PDB file of C-alpha atoms and ligand atoms in Angstrom:
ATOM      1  CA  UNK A   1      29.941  32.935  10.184  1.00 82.00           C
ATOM      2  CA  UNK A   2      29.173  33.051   6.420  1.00 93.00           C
ATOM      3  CA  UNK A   3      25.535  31.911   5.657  1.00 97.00           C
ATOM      4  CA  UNK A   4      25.266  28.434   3.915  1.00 98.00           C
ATOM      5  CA  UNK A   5      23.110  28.409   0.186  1.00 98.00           C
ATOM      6  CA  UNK A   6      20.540  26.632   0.748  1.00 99.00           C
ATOM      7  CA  UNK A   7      17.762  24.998  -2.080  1.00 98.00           C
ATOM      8  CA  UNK A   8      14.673  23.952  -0.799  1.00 98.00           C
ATOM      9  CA  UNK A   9      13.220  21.061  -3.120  1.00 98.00           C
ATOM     10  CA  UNK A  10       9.103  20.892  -3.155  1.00 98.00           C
ATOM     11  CA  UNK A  11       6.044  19.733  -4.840  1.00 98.00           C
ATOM     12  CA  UNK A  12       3.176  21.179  -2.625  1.00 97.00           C
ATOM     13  CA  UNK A  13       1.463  23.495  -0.170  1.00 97.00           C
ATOM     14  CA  UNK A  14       4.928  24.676   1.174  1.00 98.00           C
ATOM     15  CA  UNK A  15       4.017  24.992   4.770  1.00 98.00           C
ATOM     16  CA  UNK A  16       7.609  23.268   5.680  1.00 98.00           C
ATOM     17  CA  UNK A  17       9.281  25.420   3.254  1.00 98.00           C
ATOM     18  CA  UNK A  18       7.172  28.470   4.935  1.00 98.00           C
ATOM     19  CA  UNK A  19       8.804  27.540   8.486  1.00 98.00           C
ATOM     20  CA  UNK A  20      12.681  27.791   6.955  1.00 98.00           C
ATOM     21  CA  UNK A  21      11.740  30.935   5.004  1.00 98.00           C
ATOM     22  CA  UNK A  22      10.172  32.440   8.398  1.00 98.00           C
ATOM     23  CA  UNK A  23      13.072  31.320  10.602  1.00 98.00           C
ATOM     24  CA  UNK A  24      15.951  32.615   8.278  1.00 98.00           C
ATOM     25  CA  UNK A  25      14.247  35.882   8.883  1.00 98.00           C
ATOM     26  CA  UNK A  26      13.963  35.420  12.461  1.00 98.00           C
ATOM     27  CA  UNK A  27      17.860  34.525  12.512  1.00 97.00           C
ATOM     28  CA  UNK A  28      17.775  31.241  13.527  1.00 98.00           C
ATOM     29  CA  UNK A  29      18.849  29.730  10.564  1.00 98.00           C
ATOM     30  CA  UNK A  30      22.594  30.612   9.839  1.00 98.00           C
ATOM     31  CA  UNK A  31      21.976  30.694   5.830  1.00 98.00           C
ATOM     32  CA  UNK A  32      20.069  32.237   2.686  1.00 98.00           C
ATOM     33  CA  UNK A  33      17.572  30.226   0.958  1.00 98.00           C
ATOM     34  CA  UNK A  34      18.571  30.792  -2.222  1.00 98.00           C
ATOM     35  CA  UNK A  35      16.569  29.252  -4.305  1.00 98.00           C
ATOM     36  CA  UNK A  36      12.913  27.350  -4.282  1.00 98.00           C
ATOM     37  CA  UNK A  37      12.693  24.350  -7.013  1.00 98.00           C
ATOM     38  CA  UNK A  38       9.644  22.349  -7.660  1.00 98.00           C
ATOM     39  CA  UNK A  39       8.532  19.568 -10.193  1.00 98.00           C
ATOM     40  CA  UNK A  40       5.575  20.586  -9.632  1.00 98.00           C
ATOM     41  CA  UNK A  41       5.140  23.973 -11.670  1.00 98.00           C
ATOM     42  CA  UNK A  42       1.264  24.661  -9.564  1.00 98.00           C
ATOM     43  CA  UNK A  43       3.001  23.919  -6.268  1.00 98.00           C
ATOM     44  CA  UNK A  44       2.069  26.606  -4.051  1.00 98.00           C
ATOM     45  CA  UNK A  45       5.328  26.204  -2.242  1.00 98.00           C
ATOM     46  CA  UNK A  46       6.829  28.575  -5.420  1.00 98.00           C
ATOM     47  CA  UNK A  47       4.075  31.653  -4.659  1.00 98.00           C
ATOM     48  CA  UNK A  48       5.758  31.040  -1.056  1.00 98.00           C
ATOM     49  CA  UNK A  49       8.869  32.275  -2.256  1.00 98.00           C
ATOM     50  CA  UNK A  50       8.021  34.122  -4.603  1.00 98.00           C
ATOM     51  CA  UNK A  51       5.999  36.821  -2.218  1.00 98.00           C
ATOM     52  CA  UNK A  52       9.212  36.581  -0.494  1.00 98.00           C
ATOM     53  CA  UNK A  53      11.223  37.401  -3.133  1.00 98.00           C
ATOM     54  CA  UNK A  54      12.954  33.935  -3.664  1.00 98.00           C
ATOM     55  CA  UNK A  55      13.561  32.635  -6.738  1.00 98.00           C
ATOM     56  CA  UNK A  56      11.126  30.556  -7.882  1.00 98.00           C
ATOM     57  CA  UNK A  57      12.318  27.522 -10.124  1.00 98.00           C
ATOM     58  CA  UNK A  58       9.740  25.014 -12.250  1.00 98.00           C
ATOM     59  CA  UNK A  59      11.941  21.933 -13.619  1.00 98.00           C
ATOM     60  CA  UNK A  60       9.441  19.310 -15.819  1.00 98.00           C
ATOM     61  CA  UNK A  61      10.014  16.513 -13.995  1.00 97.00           C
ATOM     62  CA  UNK A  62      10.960  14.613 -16.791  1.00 96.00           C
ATOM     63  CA  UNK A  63      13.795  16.780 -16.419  1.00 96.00           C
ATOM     64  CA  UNK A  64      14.883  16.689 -13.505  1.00 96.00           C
ATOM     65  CA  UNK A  65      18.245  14.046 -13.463  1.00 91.00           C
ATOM     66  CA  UNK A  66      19.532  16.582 -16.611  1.00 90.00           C
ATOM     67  CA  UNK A  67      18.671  19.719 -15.127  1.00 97.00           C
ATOM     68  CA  UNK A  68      18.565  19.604 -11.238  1.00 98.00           C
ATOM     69  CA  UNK A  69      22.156  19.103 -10.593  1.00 97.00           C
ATOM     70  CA  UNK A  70      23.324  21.756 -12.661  1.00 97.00           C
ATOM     71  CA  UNK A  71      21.078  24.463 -11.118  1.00 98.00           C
ATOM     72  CA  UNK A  72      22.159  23.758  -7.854  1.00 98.00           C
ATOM     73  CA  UNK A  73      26.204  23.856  -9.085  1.00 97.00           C
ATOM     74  CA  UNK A  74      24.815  27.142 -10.986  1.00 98.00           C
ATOM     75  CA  UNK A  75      23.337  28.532  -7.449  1.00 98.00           C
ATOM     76  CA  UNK A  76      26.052  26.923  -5.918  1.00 98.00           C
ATOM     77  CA  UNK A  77      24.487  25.469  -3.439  1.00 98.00           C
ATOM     78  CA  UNK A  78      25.869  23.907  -0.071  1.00 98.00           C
ATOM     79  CA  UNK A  79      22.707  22.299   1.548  1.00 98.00           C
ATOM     80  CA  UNK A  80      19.917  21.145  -0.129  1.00 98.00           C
ATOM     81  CA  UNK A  81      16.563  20.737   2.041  1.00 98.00           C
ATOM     82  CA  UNK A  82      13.526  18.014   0.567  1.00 98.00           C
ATOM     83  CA  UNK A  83      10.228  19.756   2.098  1.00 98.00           C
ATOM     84  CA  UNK A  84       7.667  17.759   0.754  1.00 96.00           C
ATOM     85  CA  UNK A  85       9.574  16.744  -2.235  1.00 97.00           C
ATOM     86  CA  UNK A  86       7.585  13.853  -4.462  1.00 95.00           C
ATOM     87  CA  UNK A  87      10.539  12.990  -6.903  1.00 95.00           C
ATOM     88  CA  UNK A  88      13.716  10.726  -6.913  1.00 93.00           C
ATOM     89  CA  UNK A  89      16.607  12.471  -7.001  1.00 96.00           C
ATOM     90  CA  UNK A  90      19.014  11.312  -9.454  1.00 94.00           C
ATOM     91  CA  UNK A  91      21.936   8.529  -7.989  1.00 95.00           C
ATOM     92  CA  UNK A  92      24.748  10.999  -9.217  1.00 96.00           C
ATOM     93  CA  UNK A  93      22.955  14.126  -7.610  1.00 97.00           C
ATOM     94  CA  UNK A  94      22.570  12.197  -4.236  1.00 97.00           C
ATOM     95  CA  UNK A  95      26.532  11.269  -4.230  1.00 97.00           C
ATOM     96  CA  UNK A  96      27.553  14.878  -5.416  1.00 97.00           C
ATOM     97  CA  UNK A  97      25.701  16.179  -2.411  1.00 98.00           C
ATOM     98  CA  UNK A  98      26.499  13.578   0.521  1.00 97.00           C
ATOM     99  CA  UNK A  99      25.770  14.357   3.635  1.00 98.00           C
ATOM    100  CA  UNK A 100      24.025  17.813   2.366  1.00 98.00           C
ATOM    101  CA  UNK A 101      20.964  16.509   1.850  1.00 98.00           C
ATOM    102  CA  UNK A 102      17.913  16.759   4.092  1.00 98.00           C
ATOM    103  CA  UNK A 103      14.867  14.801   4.177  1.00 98.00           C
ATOM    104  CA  UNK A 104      11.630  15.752   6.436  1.00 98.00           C
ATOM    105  CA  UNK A 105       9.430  12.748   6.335  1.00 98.00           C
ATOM    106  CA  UNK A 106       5.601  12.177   8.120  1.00 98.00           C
ATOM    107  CA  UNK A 107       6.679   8.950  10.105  1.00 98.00           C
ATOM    108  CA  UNK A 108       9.038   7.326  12.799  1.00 98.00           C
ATOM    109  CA  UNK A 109      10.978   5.848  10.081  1.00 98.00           C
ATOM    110  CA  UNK A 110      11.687   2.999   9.885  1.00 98.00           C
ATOM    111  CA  UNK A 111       8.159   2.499   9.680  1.00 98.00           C
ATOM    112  CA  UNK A 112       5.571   3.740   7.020  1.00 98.00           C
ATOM    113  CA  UNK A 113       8.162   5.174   4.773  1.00 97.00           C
ATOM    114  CA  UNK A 114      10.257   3.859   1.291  1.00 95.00           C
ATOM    115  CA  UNK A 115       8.530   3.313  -2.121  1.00 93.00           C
ATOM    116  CA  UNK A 116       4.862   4.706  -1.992  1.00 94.00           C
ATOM    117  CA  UNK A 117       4.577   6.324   1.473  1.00 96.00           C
ATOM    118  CA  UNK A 118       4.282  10.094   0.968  1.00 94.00           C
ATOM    119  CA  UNK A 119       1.483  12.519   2.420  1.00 94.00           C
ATOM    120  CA  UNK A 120      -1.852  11.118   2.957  1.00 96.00           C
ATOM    121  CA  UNK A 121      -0.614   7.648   2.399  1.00 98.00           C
ATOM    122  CA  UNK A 122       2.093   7.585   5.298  1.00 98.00           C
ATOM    123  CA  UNK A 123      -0.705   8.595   7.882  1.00 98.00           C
ATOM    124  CA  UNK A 124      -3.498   5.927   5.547  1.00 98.00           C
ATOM    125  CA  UNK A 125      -1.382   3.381   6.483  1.00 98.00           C
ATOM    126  CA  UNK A 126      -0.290   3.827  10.171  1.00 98.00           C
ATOM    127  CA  UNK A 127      -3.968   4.142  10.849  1.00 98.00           C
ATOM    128  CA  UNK A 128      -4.758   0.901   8.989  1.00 98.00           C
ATOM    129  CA  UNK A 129      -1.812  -0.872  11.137  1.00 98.00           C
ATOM    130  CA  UNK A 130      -3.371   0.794  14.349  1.00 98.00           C
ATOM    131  CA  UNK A 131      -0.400   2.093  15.481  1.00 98.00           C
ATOM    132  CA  UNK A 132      -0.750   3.899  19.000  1.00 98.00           C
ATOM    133  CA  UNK A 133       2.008   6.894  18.269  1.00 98.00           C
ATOM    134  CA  UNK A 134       3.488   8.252  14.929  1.00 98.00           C
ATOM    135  CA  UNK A 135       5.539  11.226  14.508  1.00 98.00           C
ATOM    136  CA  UNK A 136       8.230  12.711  12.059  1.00 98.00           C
ATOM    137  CA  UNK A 137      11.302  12.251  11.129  1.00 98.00           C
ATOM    138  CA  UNK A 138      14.397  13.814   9.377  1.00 98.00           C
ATOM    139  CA  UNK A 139      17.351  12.861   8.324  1.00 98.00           C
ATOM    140  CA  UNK A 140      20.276  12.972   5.586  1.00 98.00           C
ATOM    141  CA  UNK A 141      18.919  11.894   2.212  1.00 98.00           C
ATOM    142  CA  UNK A 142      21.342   8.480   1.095  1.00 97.00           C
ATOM    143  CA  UNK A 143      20.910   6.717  -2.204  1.00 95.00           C
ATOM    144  CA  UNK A 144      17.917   4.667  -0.226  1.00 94.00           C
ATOM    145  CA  UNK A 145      14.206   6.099  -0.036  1.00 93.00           C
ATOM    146  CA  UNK A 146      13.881   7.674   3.432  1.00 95.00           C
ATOM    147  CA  UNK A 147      16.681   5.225   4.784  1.00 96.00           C
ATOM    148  CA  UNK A 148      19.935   7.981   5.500  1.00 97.00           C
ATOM    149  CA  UNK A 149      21.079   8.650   9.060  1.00 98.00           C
ATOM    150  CA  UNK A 150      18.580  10.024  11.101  1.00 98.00           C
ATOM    151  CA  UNK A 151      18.778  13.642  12.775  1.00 98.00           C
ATOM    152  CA  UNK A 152      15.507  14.092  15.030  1.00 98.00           C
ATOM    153  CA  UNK A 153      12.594  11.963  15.406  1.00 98.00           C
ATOM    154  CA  UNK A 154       9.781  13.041  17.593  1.00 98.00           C
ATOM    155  CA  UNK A 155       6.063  11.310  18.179  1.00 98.00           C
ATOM    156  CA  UNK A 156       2.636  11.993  18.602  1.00 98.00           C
ATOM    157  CA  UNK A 157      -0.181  10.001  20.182  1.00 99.00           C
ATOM    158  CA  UNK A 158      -2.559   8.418  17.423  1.00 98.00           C
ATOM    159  CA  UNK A 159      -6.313   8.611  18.483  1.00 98.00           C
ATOM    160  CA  UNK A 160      -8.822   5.556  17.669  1.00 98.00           C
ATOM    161  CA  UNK A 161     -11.025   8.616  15.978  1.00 98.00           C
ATOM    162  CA  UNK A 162      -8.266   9.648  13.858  1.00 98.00           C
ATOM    163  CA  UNK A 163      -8.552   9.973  10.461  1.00 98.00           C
ATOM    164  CA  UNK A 164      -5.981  10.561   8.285  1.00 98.00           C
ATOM    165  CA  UNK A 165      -6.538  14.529   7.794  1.00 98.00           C
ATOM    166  CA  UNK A 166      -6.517  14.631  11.881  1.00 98.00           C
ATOM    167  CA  UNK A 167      -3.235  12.417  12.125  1.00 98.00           C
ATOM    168  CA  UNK A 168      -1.001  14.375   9.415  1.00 98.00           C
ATOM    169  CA  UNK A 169      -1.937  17.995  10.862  1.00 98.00           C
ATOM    170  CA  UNK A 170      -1.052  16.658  14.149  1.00 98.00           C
ATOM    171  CA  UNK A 171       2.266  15.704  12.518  1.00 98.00           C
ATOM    172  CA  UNK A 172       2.930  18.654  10.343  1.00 98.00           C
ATOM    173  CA  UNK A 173       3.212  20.468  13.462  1.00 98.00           C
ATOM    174  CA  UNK A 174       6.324  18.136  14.632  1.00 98.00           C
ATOM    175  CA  UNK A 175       7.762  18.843  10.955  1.00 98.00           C
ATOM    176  CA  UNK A 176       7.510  22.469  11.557  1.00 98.00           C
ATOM    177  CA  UNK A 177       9.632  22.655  14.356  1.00 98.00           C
ATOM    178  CA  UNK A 178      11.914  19.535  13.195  1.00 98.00           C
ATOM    179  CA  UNK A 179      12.914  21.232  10.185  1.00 98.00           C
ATOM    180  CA  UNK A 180      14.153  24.080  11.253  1.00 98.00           C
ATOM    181  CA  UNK A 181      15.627  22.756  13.690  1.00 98.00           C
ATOM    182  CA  UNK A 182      17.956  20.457  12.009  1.00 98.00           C
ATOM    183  CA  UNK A 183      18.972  22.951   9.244  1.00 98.00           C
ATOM    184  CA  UNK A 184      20.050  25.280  11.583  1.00 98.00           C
ATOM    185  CA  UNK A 185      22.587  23.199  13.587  1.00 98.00           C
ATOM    186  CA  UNK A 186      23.386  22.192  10.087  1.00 98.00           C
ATOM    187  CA  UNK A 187      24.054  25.290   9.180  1.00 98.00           C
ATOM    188  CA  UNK A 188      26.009  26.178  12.329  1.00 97.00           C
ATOM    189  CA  UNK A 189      28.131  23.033  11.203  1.00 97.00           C
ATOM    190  CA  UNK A 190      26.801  21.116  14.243  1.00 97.00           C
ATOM    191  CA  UNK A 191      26.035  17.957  13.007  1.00 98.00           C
ATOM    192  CA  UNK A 192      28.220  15.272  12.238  1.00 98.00           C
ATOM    193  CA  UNK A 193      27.435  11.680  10.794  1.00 98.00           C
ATOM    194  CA  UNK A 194      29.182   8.691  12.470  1.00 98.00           C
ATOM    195  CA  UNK A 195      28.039   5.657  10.250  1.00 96.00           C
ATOM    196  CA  UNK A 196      23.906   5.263  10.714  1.00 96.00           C
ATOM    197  CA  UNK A 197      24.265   7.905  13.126  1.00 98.00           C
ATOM    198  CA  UNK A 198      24.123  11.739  13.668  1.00 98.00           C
ATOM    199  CA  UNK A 199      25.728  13.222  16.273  1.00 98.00           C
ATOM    200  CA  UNK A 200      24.999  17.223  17.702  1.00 98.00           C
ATOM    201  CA  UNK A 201      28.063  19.216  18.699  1.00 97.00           C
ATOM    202  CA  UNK A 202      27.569  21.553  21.118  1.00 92.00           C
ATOM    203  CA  UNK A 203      29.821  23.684  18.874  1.00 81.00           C
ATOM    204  CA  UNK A 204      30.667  23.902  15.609  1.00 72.00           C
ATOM    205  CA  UNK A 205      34.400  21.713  15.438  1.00 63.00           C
TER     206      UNK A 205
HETATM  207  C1  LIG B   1       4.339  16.973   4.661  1.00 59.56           C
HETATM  208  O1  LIG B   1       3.590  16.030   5.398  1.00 59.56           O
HETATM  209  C2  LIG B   1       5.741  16.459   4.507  1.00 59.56           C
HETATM  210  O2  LIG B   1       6.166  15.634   5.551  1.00 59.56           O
HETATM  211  C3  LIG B   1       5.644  15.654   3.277  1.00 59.56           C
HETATM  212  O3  LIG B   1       4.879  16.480   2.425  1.00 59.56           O
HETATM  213  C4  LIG B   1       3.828  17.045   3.218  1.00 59.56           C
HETATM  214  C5  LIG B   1       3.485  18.430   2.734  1.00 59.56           C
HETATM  215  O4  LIG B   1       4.409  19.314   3.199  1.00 59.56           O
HETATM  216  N1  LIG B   1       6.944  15.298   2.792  1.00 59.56           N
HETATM  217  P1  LIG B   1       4.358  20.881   2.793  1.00 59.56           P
HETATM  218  O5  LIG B   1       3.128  21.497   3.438  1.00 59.56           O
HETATM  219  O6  LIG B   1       4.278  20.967   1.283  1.00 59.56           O
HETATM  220  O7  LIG B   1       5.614  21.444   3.350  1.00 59.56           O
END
């Protein structure tokens, strides 16, 4: 089956991006990540694929709604993954790509998520609400913040002692295997939206 062209969008450390890198060379990702694009021109996420010999692309995030779209029709791109991602993608961008756009986000949405809750201050404010389990989430990326069809959710316990450094590594380890997870039956054509819902195939139809 031909591999699908995948962009990973990011603005950070990378790790999520480092688990789709890794498991495209392990096989278990049906597709090429074929490019890396960050607003975020210090984000260690582009050394990631750089190293791996990735391209590596800085937009200004001013920028972005102008330049984004056409890079990816440039690359031409198929699925576009948000790993750690901090900017809004355009309106137009998010219709152009419906349905090939995925999200990984650090809470059981529909909590702790929308306008405001990213890194730190997803896992901030479950601790404030004393919450007893969080977890991860991904889904398709609609013209909402965090609010598109959901593919896998899974939780972790949330300690009294927790602080927010404890809570968000215990999560980042549910993202790591999320992730991956979902773009591969993505990219095995496995996945198939029915309203507010995503169903798996057991085969591609
Ligand atoms: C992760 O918690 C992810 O859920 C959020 O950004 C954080 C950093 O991810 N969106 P990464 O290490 O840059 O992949």
């Amino acid at each position: 089956m031909r591999k699908v062209r995948i962009a990973v969008l990011v603005s950070g450390g990378g790790t999520n991006l480092q688990t789709l890198i890794d498991a495209v060379d392990k096989g278990d990702i049906n597709g090429e990540i074929a490019a890396v694009i960050s607003d975020n021109e210090n984000a260690y996420a582009l050394e990631r694929a750089r190293k791996h010999g990735i391209k590596a692309i800085y937009i200004n995030r001013k920028l972005l709604a102008e330049r984004l779209m056409a890079e990816l029709q440039k690359l031409d791109i198929e699925l576009v993954v948000l790993a750690g991602f901090l900017s809004i993608l355009d309106r137009e961008l998010v219709k152009a790509y419906e349905g090939r756009i995925i999200n990984i986000h650090p809470s059981l949405i529909p909590s702790f998520c929308g306008k405001g809750f990213y890194g730190e201050r997803v896992h901030k404010a479950a601790l404030e609400y004393g919450v007893k389990v969080s977890g991860a989430t991904v889904h398709f990326v609609d013209e909402g913040t965090d609010s598109g069809p959901i593919i896998f959710q899974e939780a972790v316990p949330v300690y009294f002692e927790d602080t927010s450094e404890t809570l968000a590594a215990r999560v980042l380890q549910v993202e790591h295997r999320l992730l991956p997870a979902a773009v591969g039956l993505f990219c095995e054509g496995r996945l198939r939206i029915e309203g507010r819902k995503v169903k798996i195939l057991k085969e591609e139809v």
